[in-house]
Amino acid sequence: MNTWVDIKVYPNKLDPSLMEPCKCKVGSTLHQWLTENVPAYYESEEPLFTVLINKQILLPTNWKTYQFKAWDDVNIIVEPKEPATIAYAVIAVIAVGYAVYTANQIPDNYNSTTPDGSSIYDVNTQGNKPRLMGIIPEGAGRHKIYPDYLTMPRREYIDNEQWLYLMLSVGVGRYEILSNEMFIGNTPTTSYAGDIDIQVFEPGENVTGHEAFRNVYTSSEVGSTSGSTGIELKGRVTSTGGDNGSYEYSFAGDELLVHYVEWDAELGRPLRFKSVPPFSVGEVLSITGSLNGQNDGYFELLNKDSDGSQVNKVDGQSQDDPTWTSFVTESTSSATVIVEDGGGDGQFNGPFFACPAGEVTDKLWFDFRLPQGLGELDDDGNFLSRTVTVQIEYRAEGAQDWTAVDDEVFTSSTNDELGRTVPVTLPSKIRPEVRVKRATAATDDTRIYDDIFWTALKAELNSATSYDGLTTIAIKIRGTNALAGTAENKFNVIGTRILPVYENGAWSAPRPTTDIAPFFAHVLKSAGHSDDKIGLESLNTLHPIWHGRADEFNAVFDSESTVFEVLKRVLAVGFAEPTIDYGKITPVRDQKRTIFRHMYQPDNYVGMLKRSIKLMDDDEPDGIEVEYFDPVTWKSETILCLLAGDEGANPEKIRAFGITNRDKAYQFGMRKRRIRRYRRTRFDFKTEMDALNSKYLDYSAVADDIPGYEQTGTVVGHVGRSIYLDNPELKWQTGQTHILALRKPDGTLSGPYNASLGTESNEVVIDADLDFTPVLDGSIEPPLYMFGISTRWCNGVLIKDIKPSSTNQVSVTAELDDERVYLDDDSPAPTTTSITIPNIYF
């Protein structure tokens, strides 16, 4: 059995294609259904719509008694108010929100930085990064921040331990950063006592007191990344072939052939392999040099190309001897040949430029690493001391001669990894070329540990000694295993912005604050506006309201925006918007109002008042899903905001930029949801210059000339509390409280006053003395009035837009206010509707 009856609502009698479908329970009366579902419904002697049941008119006298049947065909048709004027939307059948976003809607993205930076709002990109040619972030309130690189990270060996230096920018302005609110990843830096040194510098403070201030360039040619092994410094190699083999050498013409002879125990004889260790097997070398006997002496080995031409001459100590023609042909196993491979005494590694083209320096660092330690095992397993010497030379760009620095000597007896950073100070600033070689001979003896690598070449460029307008952090971190994987790009802080606060008519000393008002004023002042361009009076009024409600603005701006867009974001969390009022940028809060500022009625309209209501749309969202930033996890979370009857299956998604509190996110979303549902009636009208008295979001009384609403006109007389009106046929309703409101000469509303019938038909007696003296001599326009019962004497509206359309006409748009909009402004969030957004959401 069908328990519902269909109701069709036609807002325009002349256009039957416009229809809103609704449902009502069988057995209900029309009066019950209207009372439950239509917020604007009231009983009237002249209804604004006609009801048809099975194509027969249902008289208003039967609305409370007739019960709907399952087979009824119910039609509600809005009637014309008068010829040529249609009341398009008087019935608000189901109270749903506007489908169109208002101007102060939070954008559907947090920030979009170009170039990419360390945006806190994208968990996939959180980290310390350079922000070349980008926007310097600016924090508001209390928020997590990943500071950006001011100089590139650099490493340095100190006492065989690697330390990392970071110079970072927290952001524009001053911040309170507590020692227990600095982190590497998610671990407080206080957990690394002794392994980390941090110093916070205020804007403009000299930063040279910390070694991290240096702007150091690391050459990519040597090995600039933390995982690079660098360049192995290979020395001269002396080898006899070991216990199981030996080398034999053949000299013939200009060729040296080297053979390795290995003893094979199974065959009982040696095996001869043609090879040229430590060169490629079978490689033939040409040799030039000076002789000190038959074939004895020092020779410079040159690789021979396939066509016989000489290539890759090795740097050596001997000079070519043009008188030498060839070796004396000789085969011997007793010869000792010393060869060089990849550097060492006689061959440098490099040269490499220490800094980019166009830069100069007078400070260099060379990093060396001995991954197996340094020492020698004796036959008893004792670790003996061993020494390796490294030579460093430099020259200016374009110069011919090299300058040597003091040899760097490494001596130790350990198999623990060793590392050393060698600083070199140049006598003047140049663009240096550098080269490095190992001066100590190498060996293939497995009991000797002396491999050495050149891992980094660094040069100091021009370094800033202070940073005006920025809070900076200098960090020195010991490269322990616990820090190695995260220290370089996961350092973060929770900072609270320090700003002066305007309160009690004056600016206070700067202090840490999360309040809305201080940052609102700061945005304007930082844009160059002085106090006389800021609505300080309104700010002084709203600050204690926001502060008392714990409304805060906590955010980081790291993308381009306009001042006005930033102000809209800042004020939105306090249910407010920025406006320009007589040259001042002033905040205006949307809050519950009870005092009317101005009166507008047919006597000061130009043309007719137009009323429109947004009816139900099948695609409208049935809730609000608010995304906010959680202050514990510092990740995005959501909360669902629903009214009675909302299922939340198709919620509208908004982002509460600047909100880091779950209750505040819920209040923010519920305010949006209630506006969508209960502010659906819009008024459009024109006046002469009267409307220029009003301001954005002013609460004003608007009269409608629809029968059954308020009665309006002009005042014709005044004696004490007796007000005489131009209408001798005022409609008084038995048992109702009546209201009279008057318009003062400046357009503001006087009253409303409780009214009673006087001795004459046009006499109204008010319950208090007037707060102005009416002028009725014709020198100015007489006072206007609005009269009606207490629940329906005016439409309480919020002024949304005022546009002068000529020198003597102003267009006004207003919304009908509804006290239900504000009912969740202090409500705590429910406990079961929060979800964490996956990283991919962004």
GROMACS .gro file of N, CA and C in nm, residues 155-290:
model
  408
  155ARG      N    1   7.875   1.879   0.395
  155ARG     CA    2   7.926   1.785   0.494
  155ARG      C    3   8.074   1.813   0.520
  156GLU      N    4   8.114   1.778   0.639
  156GLU     CA    5   8.253   1.800   0.677
  156GLU      C    6   8.293   1.693   0.778
  157TYR      N    7   8.416   1.640   0.761
  157TYR     CA    8   8.469   1.543   0.858
  157TYR      C    9   8.538   1.618   0.971
  158ILE      N   10   8.497   1.586   1.092
  158ILE     CA   11   8.560   1.641   1.211
  158ILE      C   12   8.593   1.525   1.304
  159ASP      N   13   8.721   1.504   1.333
  159ASP     CA   14   8.764   1.392   1.419
  159ASP      C   15   8.707   1.260   1.369
  160ASN      N   16   8.720   1.237   1.239
  160ASN     CA   17   8.676   1.113   1.174
  160ASN      C   18   8.525   1.089   1.181
  161GLU      N   19   8.449   1.194   1.209
  161GLU     CA   20   8.302   1.185   1.206
  161GLU      C   21   8.249   1.287   1.105
  162GLN      N   22   8.150   1.247   1.031
  162GLN     CA   23   8.093   1.337   0.932
  162GLN      C   24   7.981   1.420   0.995
  163TRP      N   25   7.988   1.551   0.975
  163TRP     CA   26   7.886   1.643   1.025
  163TRP      C   27   7.819   1.711   0.906
  164LEU      N   28   7.690   1.738   0.923
  164LEU     CA   29   7.611   1.804   0.819
  164LEU      C   30   7.577   1.945   0.864
  165TYR      N   31   7.598   2.043   0.775
  165TYR     CA   32   7.564   2.182   0.802
  165TYR      C   33   7.443   2.223   0.717
  166LEU      N   34   7.344   2.285   0.780
  166LEU     CA   35   7.226   2.334   0.710
  166LEU      C   36   7.200   2.479   0.751
  167MET      N   37   7.171   2.564   0.652
  167MET     CA   38   7.127   2.701   0.678
  167MET      C   39   6.990   2.716   0.614
  168LEU      N   40   6.887   2.738   0.697
  168LEU     CA   41   6.749   2.728   0.652
  168LEU      C   42   6.671   2.855   0.682
  169SER      N   43   6.572   2.881   0.597
  169SER     CA   44   6.480   2.993   0.616
  169SER      C   45   6.346   2.941   0.666
  170VAL      N   46   6.304   2.986   0.784
  170VAL     CA   47   6.172   2.948   0.837
  170VAL      C   48   6.063   3.021   0.761
  171GLY      N   49   6.083   3.149   0.734
  171GLY     CA   50   5.984   3.225   0.661
  171GLY      C   51   5.994   3.372   0.693
  172VAL      N   52   5.907   3.450   0.630
  172VAL     CA   53   5.903   3.594   0.651
  172VAL      C   54   5.856   3.623   0.793
  173GLY      N   55   5.923   3.716   0.860
  173GLY     CA   56   5.878   3.759   0.992
  173GLY      C   57   5.946   3.686   1.106
  174ARG      N   58   5.891   3.711   1.227
  174ARG     CA   59   5.945   3.653   1.349
  174ARG      C   60   5.856   3.537   1.396
  175TYR      N   61   5.919   3.436   1.458
  175TYR     CA   62   5.847   3.318   1.504
  175TYR      C   63   5.900   3.277   1.641
  176GLU      N   64   5.810   3.229   1.723
  176GLU     CA   65   5.851   3.162   1.846
  176GLU      C   66   5.866   3.013   1.814
  177ILE      N   67   5.988   2.961   1.832
  177ILE     CA   68   6.016   2.821   1.804
  177ILE      C   69   6.078   2.761   1.929
  178LEU      N   70   6.005   2.675   1.996
  178LEU     CA   71   6.051   2.614   2.119
  178LEU      C   72   6.145   2.498   2.089
  179SER      N   73   6.236   2.470   2.181
  179SER     CA   74   6.335   2.365   2.159
  179SER      C   75   6.271   2.227   2.145
  180ASN      N   76   6.156   2.206   2.208
  180ASN     CA   77   6.090   2.075   2.198
  180ASN      C   78   5.994   2.068   2.080
  181GLU      N   79   5.995   2.171   1.995
  181GLU     CA   80   5.910   2.170   1.876
  181GLU      C   81   5.993   2.181   1.749
  182MET      N   82   6.113   2.122   1.755
  182MET     CA   83   6.197   2.103   1.637
  182MET      C   84   6.212   1.953   1.615
  183PHE      N   85   6.201   1.911   1.490
  183PHE     CA   86   6.197   1.768   1.461
  183PHE      C   87   6.284   1.734   1.341
  184ILE      N   88   6.334   1.611   1.340
  184ILE     CA   89   6.388   1.549   1.220
  184ILE      C   90   6.295   1.434   1.187
  185GLY      N   91   6.220   1.450   1.078
  185GLY     CA   92   6.110   1.358   1.054
  185GLY      C   93   6.004   1.381   1.161
  186ASN      N   94   5.975   1.278   1.238
  186ASN     CA   95   5.879   1.289   1.348
  186ASN      C   96   5.946   1.283   1.484
  187THR      N   97   6.080   1.279   1.486
  187THR     CA   98   6.153   1.265   1.611
  187THR      C   99   6.202   1.402   1.659
  188PRO      N  100   6.171   1.439   1.784
  188PRO     CA  101   6.220   1.568   1.836
  188PRO      C  102   6.372   1.571   1.836
  189THR      N  103   6.427   1.686   1.805
  189THR     CA  104   6.573   1.699   1.803
  189THR      C  105   6.631   1.684   1.943
  190THR      N  106   6.547   1.701   2.046
  190THR     CA  107   6.597   1.682   2.183
  190THR      C  108   6.638   1.538   2.207
  191SER      N  109   6.593   1.446   2.122
  191SER     CA  110   6.632   1.305   2.136
  191SER      C  111   6.773   1.280   2.088
  192TYR      N  112   6.834   1.379   2.020
  192TYR     CA  113   6.968   1.363   1.966
  192TYR      C  114   7.068   1.452   2.041
  193ALA      N  115   7.056   1.455   2.171
  193ALA     CA  116   7.144   1.540   2.252
  193ALA      C  117   7.290   1.505   2.224
  194GLY      N  118   7.370   1.607   2.197
  194GLY     CA  119   7.511   1.588   2.165
  194GLY      C  120   7.538   1.565   2.020
  195ASP      N  121   7.435   1.529   1.943
  195ASP     CA  122   7.454   1.503   1.800
  195ASP      C  123   7.405   1.617   1.713
  196ILE      N  124   7.349   1.720   1.772
  196ILE     CA  125   7.290   1.827   1.691
  196ILE      C  126   7.309   1.960   1.763
  197ASP      N  127   7.341   2.061   1.686
  197ASP     CA  128   7.358   2.197   1.738
  197ASP      C  129   7.271   2.289   1.653
  198ILE      N  130   7.175   2.357   1.716
  198ILE     CA  131   7.078   2.441   1.644
  198ILE      C  132   7.082   2.581   1.701
  199GLN      N  133   7.079   2.679   1.612
  199GLN     CA  134   7.073   2.819   1.654
  199GLN      C  135   6.971   2.892   1.567
  200VAL      N  136   6.874   2.957   1.632
  200VAL     CA  137   6.770   3.033   1.562
  200VAL      C  138   6.810   3.180   1.560
  201PHE      N  139   6.802   3.241   1.441
  201PHE     CA  140   6.837   3.382   1.425
  201PHE      C  141   6.714   3.462   1.388
  202GLU      N  142   6.695   3.574   1.453
  202GLU     CA  143   6.583   3.663   1.422
  202GLU      C  144   6.615   3.741   1.294
  203PRO      N  145   6.513   3.802   1.232
  203PRO     CA  146   6.537   3.878   1.109
  203PRO      C  147   6.644   3.985   1.129
  204GLY      N  148   6.741   3.990   1.037
  204GLY     CA  149   6.846   4.090   1.041
  204GLY      C  150   6.961   4.059   1.134
  205GLU      N  151   6.952   3.953   1.212
  205GLU     CA  152   7.058   3.920   1.308
  205GLU      C  153   7.179   3.861   1.235
  206ASN      N  154   7.299   3.892   1.285
  206ASN     CA  155   7.422   3.840   1.226
  206ASN      C  156   7.429   3.689   1.247
  207VAL      N  157   7.449   3.615   1.136
  207VAL     CA  158   7.445   3.469   1.142
  207VAL      C  159   7.584   3.406   1.139
  208THR      N  160   7.689   3.487   1.136
  208THR     CA  161   7.823   3.432   1.121
  208THR      C  162   7.872   3.360   1.246
  209GLY      N  163   7.796   3.367   1.353
  209GLY     CA  164   7.836   3.295   1.474
  209GLY      C  165   7.819   3.145   1.462
  210HIS      N  166   7.759   3.099   1.356
  210HIS     CA  167   7.742   2.954   1.334
  210HIS      C  168   7.806   2.918   1.201
  211GLU      N  169   7.883   2.811   1.199
  211GLU     CA  170   7.959   2.774   1.080
  211GLU      C  171   7.870   2.740   0.961
  212ALA      N  172   7.741   2.711   0.986
  212ALA     CA  173   7.650   2.674   0.877
  212ALA      C  174   7.617   2.792   0.786
  213PHE      N  175   7.655   2.913   0.825
  213PHE     CA  176   7.619   3.030   0.745
  213PHE      C  177   7.688   3.031   0.609
  214ARG      N  178   7.797   2.958   0.593
  214ARG     CA  179   7.878   2.966   0.472
  214ARG      C  180   7.801   2.912   0.351
  215ASN      N  181   7.809   2.986   0.242
  215ASN     CA  182   7.748   2.944   0.116
  215ASN      C  183   7.852   2.867   0.037
  216VAL      N  184   7.841   2.734   0.041
  216VAL     CA  185   7.947   2.647  -0.011
  216VAL      C  186   7.897   2.573  -0.134
  217TYR      N  187   7.979   2.581  -0.240
  217TYR     CA  188   7.950   2.508  -0.364
  217TYR      C  189   8.027   2.377  -0.363
  218THR      N  190   7.960   2.267  -0.395
  218THR     CA  191   8.023   2.136  -0.399
  218THR      C  192   8.031   2.089  -0.544
  219SER      N  193   8.150   2.060  -0.588
  219SER     CA  194   8.172   2.020  -0.727
  219SER      C  195   8.108   1.884  -0.754
  220SER      N  196   8.036   1.876  -0.864
  220SER     CA  197   7.975   1.748  -0.902
  220SER      C  198   8.076   1.655  -0.969
  221GLU      N  199   8.191   1.706  -1.009
  221GLU     CA  200   8.290   1.625  -1.079
  221GLU      C  201   8.367   1.534  -0.985
  222VAL      N  202   8.372   1.572  -0.859
  222VAL     CA  203   8.445   1.490  -0.762
  222VAL      C  204   8.350   1.396  -0.691
  223GLY      N  205   8.230   1.440  -0.663
  223GLY     CA  206   8.134   1.356  -0.593
  223GLY      C  207   8.063   1.437  -0.487
  224SER      N  208   7.944   1.492  -0.524
  224SER     CA  209   7.877   1.585  -0.434
  224SER      C  210   7.766   1.522  -0.354
  225THR      N  211   7.727   1.399  -0.387
  225THR     CA  212   7.616   1.338  -0.316
  225THR      C  213   7.667   1.255  -0.200
  226SER      N  214   7.577   1.233  -0.103
  226SER     CA  215   7.618   1.163   0.019
  226SER      C  216   7.656   1.019  -0.008
  227GLY      N  217   7.603   0.959  -0.115
  227GLY     CA  218   7.632   0.819  -0.144
  227GLY      C  219   7.750   0.796  -0.235
  228SER      N  220   7.813   0.903  -0.283
  228SER     CA  221   7.924   0.889  -0.378
  228SER      C  222   8.049   0.842  -0.308
  229THR      N  223   8.120   0.751  -0.373
  229THR     CA  224   8.248   0.706  -0.318
  229THR      C  225   8.362   0.797  -0.357
  230GLY      N  226   8.338   0.882  -0.456
  230GLY     CA  227   8.441   0.975  -0.498
  230GLY      C  228   8.543   0.912  -0.590
  231ILE      N  229   8.660   0.974  -0.595
  231ILE     CA  230   8.769   0.929  -0.685
  231ILE      C  231   8.874   0.857  -0.603
  232GLU      N  232   8.904   0.732  -0.643
  232GLU     CA  233   9.010   0.658  -0.572
  232GLU      C  234   9.146   0.712  -0.614
  233LEU      N  235   9.227   0.743  -0.515
  233LEU     CA  236   9.364   0.789  -0.540
  233LEU      C  237   9.454   0.667  -0.540
  234LYS      N  238   9.498   0.627  -0.662
  234LYS     CA  239   9.579   0.507  -0.676
  234LYS      C  240   9.727   0.543  -0.684
  235GLY      N  241   9.807   0.473  -0.610
  235GLY     CA  242   9.950   0.500  -0.609
  235GLY      C  243  10.028   0.402  -0.695
  236ARG      N  244  10.160   0.416  -0.695
  236ARG     CA  245  10.247   0.321  -0.766
  236ARG      C  246  10.231   0.183  -0.706
  237VAL      N  247  10.222   0.081  -0.792
  237VAL     CA  248  10.200  -0.056  -0.744
  237VAL      C  249  10.326  -0.138  -0.769
  238THR      N  250  10.377  -0.201  -0.668
  238THR     CA  251  10.491  -0.293  -0.679
  238THR      C  252  10.442  -0.433  -0.648
  239SER      N  253  10.465  -0.526  -0.738
  239SER     CA  254  10.414  -0.661  -0.719
  239SER      C  255  10.515  -0.763  -0.767
  240THR      N  256  10.532  -0.870  -0.693
  240THR     CA  257  10.619  -0.980  -0.732
  240THR      C  258  10.542  -1.101  -0.779
  241GLY      N  259  10.409  -1.090  -0.779
  241GLY     CA  260  10.326  -1.200  -0.823
  241GLY      C  261  10.275  -1.287  -0.712
  242GLY      N  262  10.323  -1.271  -0.590
  242GLY     CA  263  10.272  -1.351  -0.479
  242GLY      C  264  10.345  -1.482  -0.463
  243ASP      N  265  10.298  -1.570  -0.373
  243ASP     CA  266  10.364  -1.696  -0.342
  243ASP      C  267  10.344  -1.801  -0.450
  244ASN      N  268  10.236  -1.791  -0.527
  244ASN     CA  269  10.202  -1.897  -0.623
  244ASN      C  270  10.235  -1.858  -0.766
  245GLY      N  271  10.303  -1.752  -0.787
  245GLY     CA  272  10.333  -1.714  -0.923
  245GLY      C  273  10.436  -1.603  -0.929
  246SER      N  274  10.476  -1.568  -1.052
  246SER     CA  275  10.575  -1.462  -1.071
  246SER      C  276  10.551  -1.399  -1.207
  247TYR      N  277  10.622  -1.286  -1.232
  247TYR     CA  278  10.613  -1.217  -1.359
  247TYR      C  279  10.742  -1.241  -1.440
  248GLU      N  280  10.726  -1.257  -1.569
  248GLU     CA  281  10.840  -1.261  -1.660
  248GLU      C  282  10.824  -1.149  -1.761
  249TYR      N  283  10.934  -1.085  -1.795
  249TYR     CA  284  10.929  -0.971  -1.883
  249TYR      C  285  11.015  -0.996  -2.006
  250SER      N  286  10.965  -0.957  -2.122
  250SER     CA  287  11.040  -0.967  -2.247
  250SER      C  288  11.056  -0.828  -2.304
  251PHE      N  289  11.178  -0.793  -2.342
  251PHE     CA  290  11.208  -0.663  -2.400
  251PHE      C  291  11.248  -0.685  -2.544
  252ALA      N  292  11.179  -0.616  -2.636
  252ALA     CA  293  11.214  -0.630  -2.778
  252ALA      C  294  11.171  -0.502  -2.848
  253GLY      N  295  11.265  -0.436  -2.915
  253GLY     CA  296  11.234  -0.312  -2.986
  253GLY      C  297  11.180  -0.207  -2.890
  254ASP      N  298  11.064  -0.155  -2.921
  254ASP     CA  299  11.005  -0.056  -2.831
  254ASP      C  300  10.889  -0.116  -2.753
  255GLU      N  301  10.886  -0.249  -2.739
  255GLU     CA  302  10.775  -0.315  -2.672
  255GLU      C  303  10.822  -0.386  -2.546
  256LEU      N  304  10.735  -0.382  -2.444
  256LEU     CA  305  10.754  -0.456  -2.321
  256LEU      C  306  10.638  -0.553  -2.307
  257LEU      N  307  10.670  -0.684  -2.306
  257LEU     CA  308  10.566  -0.784  -2.288
  257LEU      C  309  10.580  -0.842  -2.148
  258VAL      N  310  10.468  -0.850  -2.080
  258VAL     CA  311  10.468  -0.898  -1.942
  258VAL      C  312  10.389  -1.027  -1.937
  259HIS      N  313  10.444  -1.131  -1.875
  259HIS     CA  314  10.377  -1.261  -1.863
  259HIS      C  315  10.366  -1.299  -1.717
  260TYR      N  316  10.251  -1.355  -1.682
  260TYR     CA  317  10.232  -1.402  -1.546
  260TYR      C  318  10.248  -1.554  -1.545
  261VAL      N  319  10.331  -1.604  -1.457
  261VAL     CA  320  10.359  -1.748  -1.447
  261VAL      C  321  10.303  -1.799  -1.315
  262GLU      N  322  10.204  -1.892  -1.322
  262GLU     CA  323  10.140  -1.945  -1.201
  262GLU      C  324  10.175  -2.094  -1.186
  263TRP      N  325  10.210  -2.136  -1.068
  263TRP     CA  326  10.243  -2.277  -1.040
  263TRP      C  327  10.115  -2.357  -1.023
  264ASP      N  328  10.109  -2.470  -1.099
  264ASP     CA  329   9.993  -2.558  -1.092
  264ASP      C  330  10.036  -2.683  -1.015
  265ALA      N  331   9.979  -2.702  -0.895
  265ALA     CA  332  10.022  -2.812  -0.809
  265ALA      C  333   9.983  -2.948  -0.868
  266GLU      N  334   9.868  -2.957  -0.936
  266GLU     CA  335   9.824  -3.085  -0.991
  266GLU      C  336   9.914  -3.131  -1.104
  267LEU      N  337   9.955  -3.036  -1.190
  267LEU     CA  338  10.042  -3.073  -1.303
  267LEU      C  339  10.187  -3.083  -1.261
  268GLY      N  340  10.216  -3.017  -1.150
  268GLY     CA  341  10.354  -3.018  -1.104
  268GLY      C  342  10.444  -2.929  -1.186
  269ARG      N  343  10.387  -2.831  -1.253
  269ARG     CA  344  10.467  -2.740  -1.335
  269ARG      C  345  10.395  -2.605  -1.342
  270PRO      N  346  10.471  -2.501  -1.383
  270PRO     CA  347  10.407  -2.369  -1.394
  270PRO      C  348  10.325  -2.354  -1.522
  271LEU      N  349  10.224  -2.266  -1.517
  271LEU     CA  350  10.145  -2.231  -1.635
  271LEU      C  351  10.179  -2.088  -1.671
  272ARG      N  352  10.206  -2.070  -1.801
  272ARG     CA  353  10.248  -1.936  -1.843
  272ARG      C  354  10.130  -1.865  -1.912
  273PHE      N  355  10.091  -1.749  -1.860
  273PHE     CA  356   9.982  -1.670  -1.918
  273PHE      C  357  10.038  -1.539  -1.968
  274LYS      N  358  10.002  -1.506  -2.090
  274LYS     CA  359  10.046  -1.378  -2.145
  274LYS      C  360   9.957  -1.268  -2.086
  275SER      N  361  10.014  -1.175  -2.017
  275SER     CA  362   9.936  -1.068  -1.954
  275SER      C  363  10.025  -0.950  -1.927
  276VAL      N  364   9.963  -0.838  -1.897
  276VAL     CA  365  10.037  -0.718  -1.863
  276VAL      C  366   9.975  -0.658  -1.737
  277PRO      N  367   9.982  -0.725  -1.626
  277PRO     CA  368   9.921  -0.667  -1.506
  277PRO      C  369  10.000  -0.544  -1.463
  278PRO      N  370   9.936  -0.440  -1.412
  278PRO     CA  371   9.792  -0.433  -1.390
  278PRO      C  372   9.718  -0.372  -1.508
  279PHE      N  373   9.778  -0.388  -1.632
  279PHE     CA  374   9.710  -0.337  -1.751
  279PHE      C  375   9.619  -0.445  -1.806
  280SER      N  376   9.550  -0.413  -1.916
  280SER     CA  377   9.462  -0.512  -1.979
  280SER      C  378   9.546  -0.627  -2.033
  281VAL      N  379   9.489  -0.745  -2.028
  281VAL     CA  380   9.561  -0.865  -2.071
  281VAL      C  381   9.598  -0.853  -2.218
  282GLY      N  382   9.723  -0.884  -2.250
  282GLY     CA  383   9.768  -0.883  -2.387
  282GLY      C  384   9.797  -0.745  -2.441
  283GLU      N  385   9.784  -0.639  -2.360
  283GLU     CA  386   9.806  -0.503  -2.409
  283GLU      C  387   9.956  -0.482  -2.434
  284VAL      N  388   9.987  -0.420  -2.546
  284VAL     CA  389  10.125  -0.392  -2.580
  284VAL      C  390  10.152  -0.245  -2.553
  285LEU      N  391  10.261  -0.217  -2.486
  285LEU     CA  392  10.295  -0.080  -2.451
  285LEU      C  393  10.422  -0.038  -2.525
  286SER      N  394  10.424   0.084  -2.573
  286SER     CA  395  10.549   0.139  -2.625
  286SER      C  396  10.616   0.216  -2.513
  287ILE      N  397  10.747   0.219  -2.512
  287ILE     CA  398  10.819   0.276  -2.400
  287ILE      C  399  10.925   0.372  -2.454
  288THR      N  400  10.933   0.488  -2.395
  288THR     CA  401  11.042   0.581  -2.425
  288THR      C  402  11.105   0.622  -2.294
  289GLY      N  403  11.225   0.660  -2.295
  289GLY     CA  404  11.289   0.702  -2.171
  289GLY      C  405  11.441   0.706  -2.185
  290SER      N  406  11.511   0.719  -2.074
  290SER     CA  407  11.657   0.723  -2.073
  290SER      C  408  11.707   0.598  -2.002
   0.00000   0.00000   0.00000
